[in-house]
PDB file of C-alpha atoms and ligand atoms in Angstrom:
ATOM      1  CA  MET D 385      -2.432-190.220  92.911  1.00  0.00           C
ATOM      2  CA  GLU D 386      -0.851-186.879  92.074  1.00  0.00           C
ATOM      3  CA  GLU D 387       1.954-188.660  90.267  1.00  0.00           C
ATOM      4  CA  ASN D 388      -0.582-190.702  88.298  1.00  0.00           C
ATOM      5  CA  ASN D 389      -2.365-187.512  87.286  1.00  0.00           C
ATOM      6  CA  SER D 390       0.789-185.840  86.085  1.00  0.00           C
ATOM      7  CA  THR D 391       1.881-188.969  84.191  1.00  0.00           C
ATOM      8  CA  PHE D 392      -1.550-189.064  82.586  1.00  0.00           C
ATOM      9  CA  LEU D 393      -1.270-185.395  81.640  1.00  0.00           C
ATOM     10  CA  LEU D 394       2.230-185.800  80.211  1.00  0.00           C
ATOM     11  CA  ASN D 395       1.169-188.824  78.176  1.00  0.00           C
ATOM     12  CA  TRP D 396      -1.888-186.954  76.981  1.00  0.00           C
ATOM     13  CA  LEU D 397       0.291-183.992  75.943  1.00  0.00           C
ATOM     14  CA  ASP D 398       2.701-186.301  74.127  1.00  0.00           C
ATOM     15  CA  GLU D 399      -0.188-187.924  72.343  1.00  0.00           C
ATOM     16  CA  TRP D 400      -1.889-184.711  71.188  1.00  0.00           C
ATOM     17  CA  THR D 401       0.909-182.202  70.688  1.00  0.00           C
ATOM     18  CA  PHE D 402       2.966-184.524  68.507  1.00  0.00           C
ATOM     19  CA  ARG D 403       6.080-182.905  69.941  1.00  0.00           C
ATOM     20  CA  LYS D 404       7.926-186.206  69.688  1.00  0.00           C
ATOM     21  CA  ARG D 405       7.113-186.775  66.054  1.00  0.00           C
ATOM     22  CA  GLU D 406      10.176-187.406  63.946  1.00  0.00           C
ATOM     23  CA  ASN D 407       9.439-185.022  61.108  1.00  0.00           C
ATOM     24  CA  ILE D 408       6.380-183.507  59.558  1.00  0.00           C
ATOM     25  CA  TYR D 409       4.982-185.217  56.499  1.00  0.00           C
ATOM     26  CA  GLU D 410       7.137-184.195  53.597  1.00  0.00           C
ATOM     27  CA  TYR D 411       4.232-183.870  51.234  1.00  0.00           C
ATOM     28  CA  HIS D 412       2.796-180.947  53.151  1.00  0.00           C
ATOM     29  CA  GLN D 413       5.870-178.818  52.299  1.00  0.00           C
ATOM     30  CA  PHE D 414       4.069-177.615  49.221  1.00  0.00           C
ATOM     31  CA  HIS D 415       3.457-173.948  49.933  1.00  0.00           C
ATOM     32  CA  LYS D 416       4.085-172.030  53.146  1.00  0.00           C
ATOM     33  CA  TYR D 417       0.951-170.899  54.944  1.00  0.00           C
ATOM     34  CA  PRO D 418       0.497-169.377  58.405  1.00  0.00           C
ATOM     35  CA  ALA D 419      -0.831-171.413  61.321  1.00  0.00           C
ATOM     36  CA  THR D 420      -1.323-174.676  59.465  1.00  0.00           C
ATOM     37  CA  PHE D 421      -2.543-177.835  61.149  1.00  0.00           C
ATOM     38  CA  ILE D 422      -0.080-180.503  62.179  1.00  0.00           C
ATOM     39  CA  PRO D 423      -1.039-183.162  59.584  1.00  0.00           C
ATOM     40  CA  GLU D 424      -0.758-185.944  62.172  1.00  0.00           C
ATOM     41  CA  LEU D 425      -3.264-184.106  64.366  1.00  0.00           C
ATOM     42  CA  VAL D 426      -5.999-183.889  61.732  1.00  0.00           C
ATOM     43  CA  ASP D 427      -5.179-187.411  60.647  1.00  0.00           C
ATOM     44  CA  LYS D 428      -5.807-188.621  64.218  1.00  0.00           C
ATOM     45  CA  ILE D 429      -9.027-186.612  64.589  1.00  0.00           C
ATOM     46  CA  ILE D 430     -10.402-187.807  61.238  1.00  0.00           C
ATOM     47  CA  ASN D 431      -9.587-191.420  62.122  1.00  0.00           C
ATOM     48  CA  LEU D 432     -11.148-191.100  65.572  1.00  0.00           C
ATOM     49  CA  TYR D 433     -14.348-189.304  64.640  1.00  0.00           C
ATOM     50  CA  SER D 434     -15.244-190.463  61.139  1.00  0.00           C
ATOM     51  CA  LYS D 435     -15.130-193.506  58.921  1.00  0.00           C
ATOM     52  CA  LYS D 436     -14.322-194.163  55.262  1.00  0.00           C
ATOM     53  CA  GLY D 437     -16.874-192.588  52.928  1.00  0.00           C
ATOM     54  CA  ASP D 438     -17.939-189.955  55.510  1.00  0.00           C
ATOM     55  CA  THR D 439     -17.862-186.249  54.704  1.00  0.00           C
ATOM     56  CA  VAL D 440     -15.482-183.959  56.566  1.00  0.00           C
ATOM     57  CA  LEU D 441     -15.985-180.187  56.525  1.00  0.00           C
ATOM     58  CA  ASP D 442     -13.251-177.682  57.345  1.00  0.00           C
ATOM     59  CA  ILE D 443     -14.747-174.208  57.609  1.00  0.00           C
ATOM     60  CA  PHE D 444     -11.352-172.424  57.594  1.00  0.00           C
ATOM     61  CA  SER D 445      -9.542-174.772  55.277  1.00  0.00           C
ATOM     62  CA  GLY D 446      -6.507-172.534  54.550  1.00  0.00           C
ATOM     63  CA  SER D 447      -3.835-174.392  52.610  1.00  0.00           C
ATOM     64  CA  GLY D 448      -5.840-177.626  52.778  1.00  0.00           C
ATOM     65  CA  THR D 449      -4.021-179.769  55.359  1.00  0.00           C
ATOM     66  CA  SER D 450      -7.242-181.375  56.578  1.00  0.00           C
ATOM     67  CA  LEU D 451      -8.599-181.771  53.026  1.00  0.00           C
ATOM     68  CA  LEU D 452      -5.501-183.650  51.920  1.00  0.00           C
ATOM     69  CA  GLU D 453      -5.573-185.905  54.986  1.00  0.00           C
ATOM     70  CA  ALA D 454      -9.297-186.545  54.497  1.00  0.00           C
ATOM     71  CA  MET D 455      -8.699-187.509  50.874  1.00  0.00           C
ATOM     72  CA  LEU D 456      -5.853-189.877  51.823  1.00  0.00           C
ATOM     73  CA  LEU D 457      -8.066-191.437  54.499  1.00  0.00           C
ATOM     74  CA  GLU D 458     -10.827-192.038  51.927  1.00  0.00           C
ATOM     75  CA  ARG D 459     -13.236-189.441  53.276  1.00  0.00           C
ATOM     76  CA  LYS D 460     -15.099-186.939  51.135  1.00  0.00           C
ATOM     77  CA  SER D 461     -14.281-183.395  52.134  1.00  0.00           C
ATOM     78  CA  ILE D 462     -15.389-179.809  51.744  1.00  0.00           C
ATOM     79  CA  GLY D 463     -13.246-176.789  52.519  1.00  0.00           C
ATOM     80  CA  ILE D 464     -14.550-173.260  52.908  1.00  0.00           C
ATOM     81  CA  GLU D 465     -11.972-170.527  52.686  1.00  0.00           C
ATOM     82  CA  LEU D 466     -12.053-166.744  52.197  1.00  0.00           C
ATOM     83  CA  ASN D 467      -8.537-166.325  50.842  1.00  0.00           C
ATOM     84  CA  PRO D 468      -8.360-167.052  47.070  1.00  0.00           C
ATOM     85  CA  LEU D 469      -4.641-167.864  47.263  1.00  0.00           C
ATOM     86  CA  ALA D 470      -5.312-170.481  49.947  1.00  0.00           C
ATOM     87  CA  CYS D 471      -8.058-171.922  47.726  1.00  0.00           C
ATOM     88  CA  LEU D 472      -5.622-172.181  44.821  1.00  0.00           C
ATOM     89  CA  ILE D 473      -2.938-173.805  46.992  1.00  0.00           C
ATOM     90  CA  SER D 474      -5.326-176.368  48.438  1.00  0.00           C
ATOM     91  CA  LYS D 475      -6.916-177.074  45.066  1.00  0.00           C
ATOM     92  CA  VAL D 476      -3.557-177.733  43.381  1.00  0.00           C
ATOM     93  CA  LYS D 477      -2.350-179.680  46.421  1.00  0.00           C
ATOM     94  CA  THR D 478      -5.284-182.086  46.324  1.00  0.00           C
ATOM     95  CA  THR D 479      -5.770-182.508  42.562  1.00  0.00           C
ATOM     96  CA  PRO D 480      -3.786-185.237  40.793  1.00  0.00           C
ATOM     97  CA  ILE D 481      -2.324-184.202  37.447  1.00  0.00           C
ATOM     98  CA  GLU D 482      -2.744-186.784  34.740  1.00  0.00           C
ATOM     99  CA  GLY D 483      -1.454-187.103  31.195  1.00  0.00           C
ATOM    100  CA  VAL D 484       1.365-184.615  31.474  1.00  0.00           C
ATOM    101  CA  ASP D 485       5.037-185.131  30.678  1.00  0.00           C
ATOM    102  CA  PHE D 486       6.510-183.147  33.588  1.00  0.00           C
ATOM    103  CA  LYS D 487      10.046-183.245  32.197  1.00  0.00           C
ATOM    104  CA  LYS D 488       8.942-181.842  28.844  1.00  0.00           C
ATOM    105  CA  GLU D 489       6.669-179.176  30.361  1.00  0.00           C
ATOM    106  CA  LYS D 490       9.402-178.069  32.734  1.00  0.00           C
ATOM    107  CA  GLN D 491      12.001-177.851  29.972  1.00  0.00           C
ATOM    108  CA  SER D 492       9.783-175.702  27.753  1.00  0.00           C
ATOM    109  CA  LEU D 493       9.064-173.441  30.734  1.00  0.00           C
ATOM    110  CA  ILE D 494      12.813-173.084  31.384  1.00  0.00           C
ATOM    111  CA  ASP D 495      13.435-172.311  27.685  1.00  0.00           C
ATOM    112  CA  SER D 496      10.724-169.685  27.746  1.00  0.00           C
ATOM    113  CA  ILE D 497      12.146-168.038  30.901  1.00  0.00           C
ATOM    114  CA  LYS D 498      15.623-167.999  29.340  1.00  0.00           C
ATOM    115  CA  ASN D 499      14.187-166.294  26.250  1.00  0.00           C
ATOM    116  CA  ASN D 500      13.519-163.315  28.434  1.00  0.00           C
ATOM    117  CA  LYS D 501      10.846-161.708  26.291  1.00  0.00           C
ATOM    118  CA  TYR D 502       8.073-160.838  28.700  1.00  0.00           C
ATOM    119  CA  ASN D 503       6.853-157.405  29.737  1.00  0.00           C
ATOM    120  CA  ILE D 504       7.851-156.101  33.132  1.00  0.00           C
ATOM    121  CA  VAL D 505       4.955-156.334  35.588  1.00  0.00           C
ATOM    122  CA  ASN D 506       3.944-153.087  37.203  1.00  0.00           C
ATOM    123  CA  PHE D 507       1.483-152.123  39.908  1.00  0.00           C
ATOM    124  CA  GLU D 508       1.212-149.310  42.403  1.00  0.00           C
ATOM    125  CA  LYS D 509       4.115-149.293  44.864  1.00  0.00           C
ATOM    126  CA  ILE D 510       5.777-152.352  43.297  1.00  0.00           C
ATOM    127  CA  ASP D 511       9.185-150.878  44.135  1.00  0.00           C
ATOM    128  CA  PHE D 512       8.168-150.562  47.777  1.00  0.00           C
ATOM    129  CA  TRP D 513       7.978-154.376  47.926  1.00  0.00           C
ATOM    130  CA  PHE D 514      10.494-155.560  45.334  1.00  0.00           C
ATOM    131  CA  GLN D 515      13.942-154.558  44.149  1.00  0.00           C
ATOM    132  CA  GLU D 516      14.466-153.964  40.447  1.00  0.00           C
ATOM    133  CA  GLU D 517      16.341-157.214  39.655  1.00  0.00           C
ATOM    134  CA  ALA D 518      13.593-159.205  41.366  1.00  0.00           C
ATOM    135  CA  ILE D 519      10.865-157.400  39.390  1.00  0.00           C
ATOM    136  CA  ILE D 520      12.586-158.226  36.093  1.00  0.00           C
ATOM    137  CA  GLU D 521      13.208-161.868  36.944  1.00  0.00           C
ATOM    138  CA  LEU D 522       9.767-162.476  38.472  1.00  0.00           C
ATOM    139  CA  SER D 523       8.022-160.785  35.507  1.00  0.00           C
ATOM    140  CA  ASN D 524       9.837-163.079  33.148  1.00  0.00           C
ATOM    141  CA  ILE D 525       8.919-166.187  35.148  1.00  0.00           C
ATOM    142  CA  LEU D 526       5.284-165.074  35.456  1.00  0.00           C
ATOM    143  CA  GLY D 527       5.014-164.263  31.714  1.00  0.00           C
ATOM    144  CA  SER D 528       6.431-167.696  30.881  1.00  0.00           C
ATOM    145  CA  ILE D 529       4.031-169.452  33.264  1.00  0.00           C
ATOM    146  CA  ASN D 530       1.070-167.579  31.799  1.00  0.00           C
ATOM    147  CA  SER D 531       1.954-168.914  28.367  1.00  0.00           C
ATOM    148  CA  ILE D 532       1.769-172.586  29.514  1.00  0.00           C
ATOM    149  CA  LYS D 533      -1.082-174.366  27.728  1.00  0.00           C
ATOM    150  CA  HIS D 534      -1.611-177.268  30.136  1.00  0.00           C
ATOM    151  CA  GLU D 535      -3.931-175.730  32.787  1.00  0.00           C
ATOM    152  CA  SER D 536      -2.998-178.026  35.695  1.00  0.00           C
ATOM    153  CA  PHE D 537       0.733-177.668  35.098  1.00  0.00           C
ATOM    154  CA  LYS D 538       0.279-173.903  34.815  1.00  0.00           C
ATOM    155  CA  LYS D 539      -1.421-173.808  38.236  1.00  0.00           C
ATOM    156  CA  LEU D 540       1.317-175.976  39.725  1.00  0.00           C
ATOM    157  CA  ALA D 541       3.932-173.545  38.376  1.00  0.00           C
ATOM    158  CA  LEU D 542       1.939-170.533  39.652  1.00  0.00           C
ATOM    159  CA  VAL D 543       1.722-171.977  43.152  1.00  0.00           C
ATOM    160  CA  SER D 544       5.463-172.716  43.043  1.00  0.00           C
ATOM    161  CA  LEU D 545       6.177-169.110  42.056  1.00  0.00           C
ATOM    162  CA  SER D 546       3.830-167.845  44.734  1.00  0.00           C
ATOM    163  CA  ASP D 547       5.756-169.769  47.378  1.00  0.00           C
ATOM    164  CA  ILE D 548       8.994-167.895  46.650  1.00  0.00           C
ATOM    165  CA  ILE D 549       7.431-164.441  46.109  1.00  0.00           C
ATOM    166  CA  ARG D 550       7.478-163.273  49.698  1.00  0.00           C
ATOM    167  CA  TYR D 551      10.953-164.616  50.226  1.00  0.00           C
ATOM    168  CA  VAL D 552      12.352-162.579  47.328  1.00  0.00           C
ATOM    169  CA  SER D 553      10.354-159.453  48.233  1.00  0.00           C
ATOM    170  CA  PHE D 554      11.121-156.951  50.994  1.00  0.00           C
ATOM    171  CA  CYS D 555       8.237-158.397  52.994  1.00  0.00           C
ATOM    172  CA  LYS D 556       8.748-160.447  56.137  1.00  0.00           C
ATOM    173  CA  HIS D 557       8.026-163.941  54.985  1.00  0.00           C
ATOM    174  CA  SER D 558       5.988-165.362  57.817  1.00  0.00           C
ATOM    175  CA  GLY D 559       2.545-164.524  59.187  1.00  0.00           C
ATOM    176  CA  PHE D 560      -0.528-163.084  57.501  1.00  0.00           C
ATOM    177  CA  LYS D 561       0.374-159.425  57.872  1.00  0.00           C
ATOM    178  CA  MET D 562       2.606-157.637  55.389  1.00  0.00           C
ATOM    179  CA  HIS D 563       5.513-155.805  57.029  1.00  0.00           C
ATOM    180  CA  LYS D 564       8.626-154.551  55.309  1.00  0.00           C
ATOM    181  CA  ASP D 565      11.690-156.341  56.618  1.00  0.00           C
ATOM    182  CA  GLN D 566      14.440-153.707  56.993  1.00  0.00           C
ATOM    183  CA  LYS D 567      17.088-156.452  56.972  1.00  0.00           C
ATOM    184  CA  LYS D 568      16.121-157.409  53.418  1.00  0.00           C
ATOM    185  CA  LEU D 569      16.635-153.956  51.920  1.00  0.00           C
ATOM    186  CA  GLU D 570      20.360-154.506  51.336  1.00  0.00           C
ATOM    187  CA  LYS D 571      19.975-157.962  49.826  1.00  0.00           C
ATOM    188  CA  LYS D 572      21.458-158.292  46.336  1.00  0.00           C
ATOM    189  CA  PHE D 573      20.391-161.270  44.236  1.00  0.00           C
ATOM    190  CA  LYS D 574      23.070-163.198  42.403  1.00  0.00           C
ATOM    191  CA  LYS D 575      22.564-163.950  38.713  1.00  0.00           C
ATOM    192  CA  ASN D 576      19.948-166.708  38.355  1.00  0.00           C
ATOM    193  CA  GLU D 577      19.321-166.851  42.121  1.00  0.00           C
ATOM    194  CA  ILE D 578      15.556-166.253  41.803  1.00  0.00           C
ATOM    195  CA  PHE D 579      15.326-168.548  38.784  1.00  0.00           C
ATOM    196  CA  ASP D 580      17.113-171.318  40.759  1.00  0.00           C
ATOM    197  CA  LEU D 581      14.819-170.821  43.748  1.00  0.00           C
ATOM    198  CA  PHE D 582      11.777-171.101  41.513  1.00  0.00           C
ATOM    199  CA  ILE D 583      13.034-174.226  39.718  1.00  0.00           C
ATOM    200  CA  ASP D 584      13.905-175.896  43.061  1.00  0.00           C
ATOM    201  CA  LYS D 585      10.398-175.202  44.294  1.00  0.00           C
ATOM    202  CA  LEU D 586       8.833-176.394  41.041  1.00  0.00           C
ATOM    203  CA  ASN D 587      10.859-179.638  41.226  1.00  0.00           C
ATOM    204  CA  ASN D 588       9.736-180.124  44.815  1.00  0.00           C
ATOM    205  CA  ASN D 589       6.098-179.605  43.855  1.00  0.00           C
ATOM    206  CA  ILE D 590       6.281-181.858  40.794  1.00  0.00           C
ATOM    207  CA  ASN D 591       7.665-184.604  43.066  1.00  0.00           C
ATOM    208  CA  TYR D 592       4.880-183.899  45.518  1.00  0.00           C
ATOM    209  CA  ILE D 593       2.183-184.299  42.833  1.00  0.00           C
ATOM    210  CA  ILE D 594       3.772-187.538  41.574  1.00  0.00           C
ATOM    211  CA  HIS D 595       3.834-188.775  45.191  1.00  0.00           C
ATOM    212  CA  ILE D 596       0.142-187.919  45.691  1.00  0.00           C
ATOM    213  CA  ASN D 597      -0.805-189.444  42.312  1.00  0.00           C
ATOM    214  CA  ASN D 598       0.869-192.698  43.416  1.00  0.00           C
ATOM    215  CA  LYS D 599      -0.661-192.587  46.872  1.00  0.00           C
ATOM    216  CA  ILE D 600      -4.245-192.253  45.692  1.00  0.00           C
ATOM    217  CA  LYS D 601      -3.949-194.647  42.739  1.00  0.00           C
ATOM    218  CA  ASN D 602      -5.045-197.666  44.729  1.00  0.00           C
ATOM    219  CA  ILE D 603      -7.453-196.091  47.200  1.00  0.00           C
ATOM    220  CA  ASN D 604     -10.952-194.759  46.950  1.00  0.00           C
ATOM    221  CA  ALA D 605      -9.976-191.100  47.005  1.00  0.00           C
ATOM    222  CA  THR D 606     -12.425-188.254  46.433  1.00  0.00           C
ATOM    223  CA  ILE D 607     -11.051-184.882  45.351  1.00  0.00           C
ATOM    224  CA  PRO D 608     -12.116-182.273  47.939  1.00  0.00           C
ATOM    225  CA  LEU D 609     -14.650-179.595  47.099  1.00  0.00           C
ATOM    226  CA  ILE D 610     -13.158-176.182  47.889  1.00  0.00           C
ATOM    227  CA  ILE D 611     -15.489-173.217  48.213  1.00  0.00           C
ATOM    228  CA  ASN D 612     -14.016-169.719  48.117  1.00  0.00           C
ATOM    229  CA  TYR D 613     -16.516-168.049  50.402  1.00  0.00           C
ATOM    230  CA  ASP D 614     -17.249-166.718  53.871  1.00  0.00           C
ATOM    231  CA  SER D 615     -18.071-169.663  56.134  1.00  0.00           C
ATOM    232  CA  ARG D 616     -20.420-167.462  58.212  1.00  0.00           C
ATOM    233  CA  LYS D 617     -22.750-167.173  55.226  1.00  0.00           C
ATOM    234  CA  ILE D 618     -22.585-170.605  53.691  1.00  0.00           C
ATOM    235  CA  SER D 619     -24.838-172.711  55.905  1.00  0.00           C
ATOM    236  CA  ASP D 620     -27.723-172.747  53.370  1.00  0.00           C
ATOM    237  CA  SER D 621     -25.614-174.257  50.585  1.00  0.00           C
ATOM    238  CA  ILE D 622     -24.665-177.303  52.643  1.00  0.00           C
ATOM    239  CA  LYS D 623     -27.478-179.809  52.923  1.00  0.00           C
ATOM    240  CA  LYS D 624     -28.721-180.694  56.397  1.00  0.00           C
ATOM    241  CA  GLU D 625     -27.257-183.905  57.854  1.00  0.00           C
ATOM    242  CA  SER D 626     -24.726-184.138  55.018  1.00  0.00           C
ATOM    243  CA  ILE D 627     -21.646-183.561  57.173  1.00  0.00           C
ATOM    244  CA  ASP D 628     -20.203-186.191  59.514  1.00  0.00           C
ATOM    245  CA  LEU D 629     -17.317-184.253  61.019  1.00  0.00           C
ATOM    246  CA  ILE D 630     -16.553-180.534  61.219  1.00  0.00           C
ATOM    247  CA  ILE D 631     -12.966-179.465  61.736  1.00  0.00           C
TER     248      ILE D 631
HETATM  249  C1  LIG E 785      -5.231-170.694  60.599  1.00  0.00           C
HETATM  250  S1  LIG E 785      -5.717-170.597  58.946  1.00  0.00           S
HETATM  251  C2  LIG E 785      -6.173-172.268  58.613  1.00  0.00           C
HETATM  252  C3  LIG E 785      -4.975-173.057  58.211  1.00  0.00           C
HETATM  253  C4  LIG E 785      -5.350-174.484  57.824  1.00  0.00           C
HETATM  254  N1  LIG E 785      -5.817-175.254  58.956  1.00  0.00           N
HETATM  255  C5  LIG E 785      -4.143-175.166  57.197  1.00  0.00           C
HETATM  256  O1  LIG E 785      -3.668-176.186  57.705  1.00  0.00           O
HETATM  257  O2  LIG E 785      -3.639-174.649  56.172  1.00  0.00           O
HETATM  258  C6  LIG E 785      -7.329-169.860  59.091  1.00  0.00           C
HETATM  259  C7  LIG E 785      -7.974-169.612  57.740  1.00  0.00           C
HETATM  260  O3  LIG E 785      -9.300-169.166  57.945  1.00  0.00           O
HETATM  261  C8  LIG E 785      -9.642-168.313  56.864  1.00  0.00           C
HETATM  262  N2  LIG E 785     -10.819-167.550  57.267  1.00  0.00           N
HETATM  263  C9  LIG E 785     -10.918-166.602  58.232  1.00  0.00           C
HETATM  264  N3  LIG E 785     -12.200-166.182  58.344  1.00  0.00           N
HETATM  265  C10 LIG E 785     -12.934-166.878  57.428  1.00  0.00           C
HETATM  266  C11 LIG E 785     -14.311-166.900  57.069  1.00  0.00           C
HETATM  267  N4  LIG E 785     -15.188-166.122  57.671  1.00  0.00           N
HETATM  268  N5  LIG E 785     -14.719-167.760  56.110  1.00  0.00           N
HETATM  269  C12 LIG E 785     -13.828-168.564  55.477  1.00  0.00           C
HETATM  270  N6  LIG E 785     -12.504-168.582  55.781  1.00  0.00           N
HETATM  271  C13 LIG E 785     -12.049-167.753  56.739  1.00  0.00           C
HETATM  272  C14 LIG E 785      -8.372-167.495  56.661  1.00  0.00           C
HETATM  273  O4  LIG E 785      -8.301-166.943  55.352  1.00  0.00           O
HETATM  274  C15 LIG E 785      -7.285-168.556  56.909  1.00  0.00           C
HETATM  275  O5  LIG E 785      -6.850-169.134  55.697  1.00  0.00           O
END
């Protein structure tokens, strides 16, 4: 009996911790975010407790793992999230981009960055968080992104830049809290190192969007509604009985 119980428990743990999964879904490697859901976990919960066409609500939707899974599983979804950056990440992550020539847009962004004509960004204590070379290079990338005309591509580029910002700053790059990482103070960037990091990330995210565009082409996908607000105060704006599953 005891052996049966422990076998049951081990099987249950295997089933719900996903520790034996081969690799996490590639398309969630879009932007780092602390304490994200295991995509397979939300996928399993959504499949178990809702059906196609239902509405799923995530009241702390963060970088949008559950919203993306809900969309791919043909559920409607609403995310509520306090952090504006998380809202931007999840919005870009779950919105297909149509009618854009990615190759052309990327090339004109690269040309603009190489032109090197943008003003250096400044804010209080910027040099506490960034070394001088990083400030110059990041300012140039940001200025070039801000001049992009195509709104969706601009947001995709902004999210890609955001994903490398902490890495190239003096800040520890995991967790919510901002701590200076003493080990990073001596780091010297090679010529074009930050530019290359940004372009690698942008390429990754362009491929991601193309992948999502293809995935939702033949399904009944609904783009999630993302509300940048405090979920403790929002109950009145969501109609009674309109939600089928809360995550
Ligand atoms: C652990 S993260 C969620 C991560 C998410 N499951 C994912 O996969 O990306 C928790 C999120 O709750 C948000 N949050 C905390 N308190 C909140 C509140 N009162 N209303 C809305 N969002 C809140 C935080 O900003 C954070 O993004």
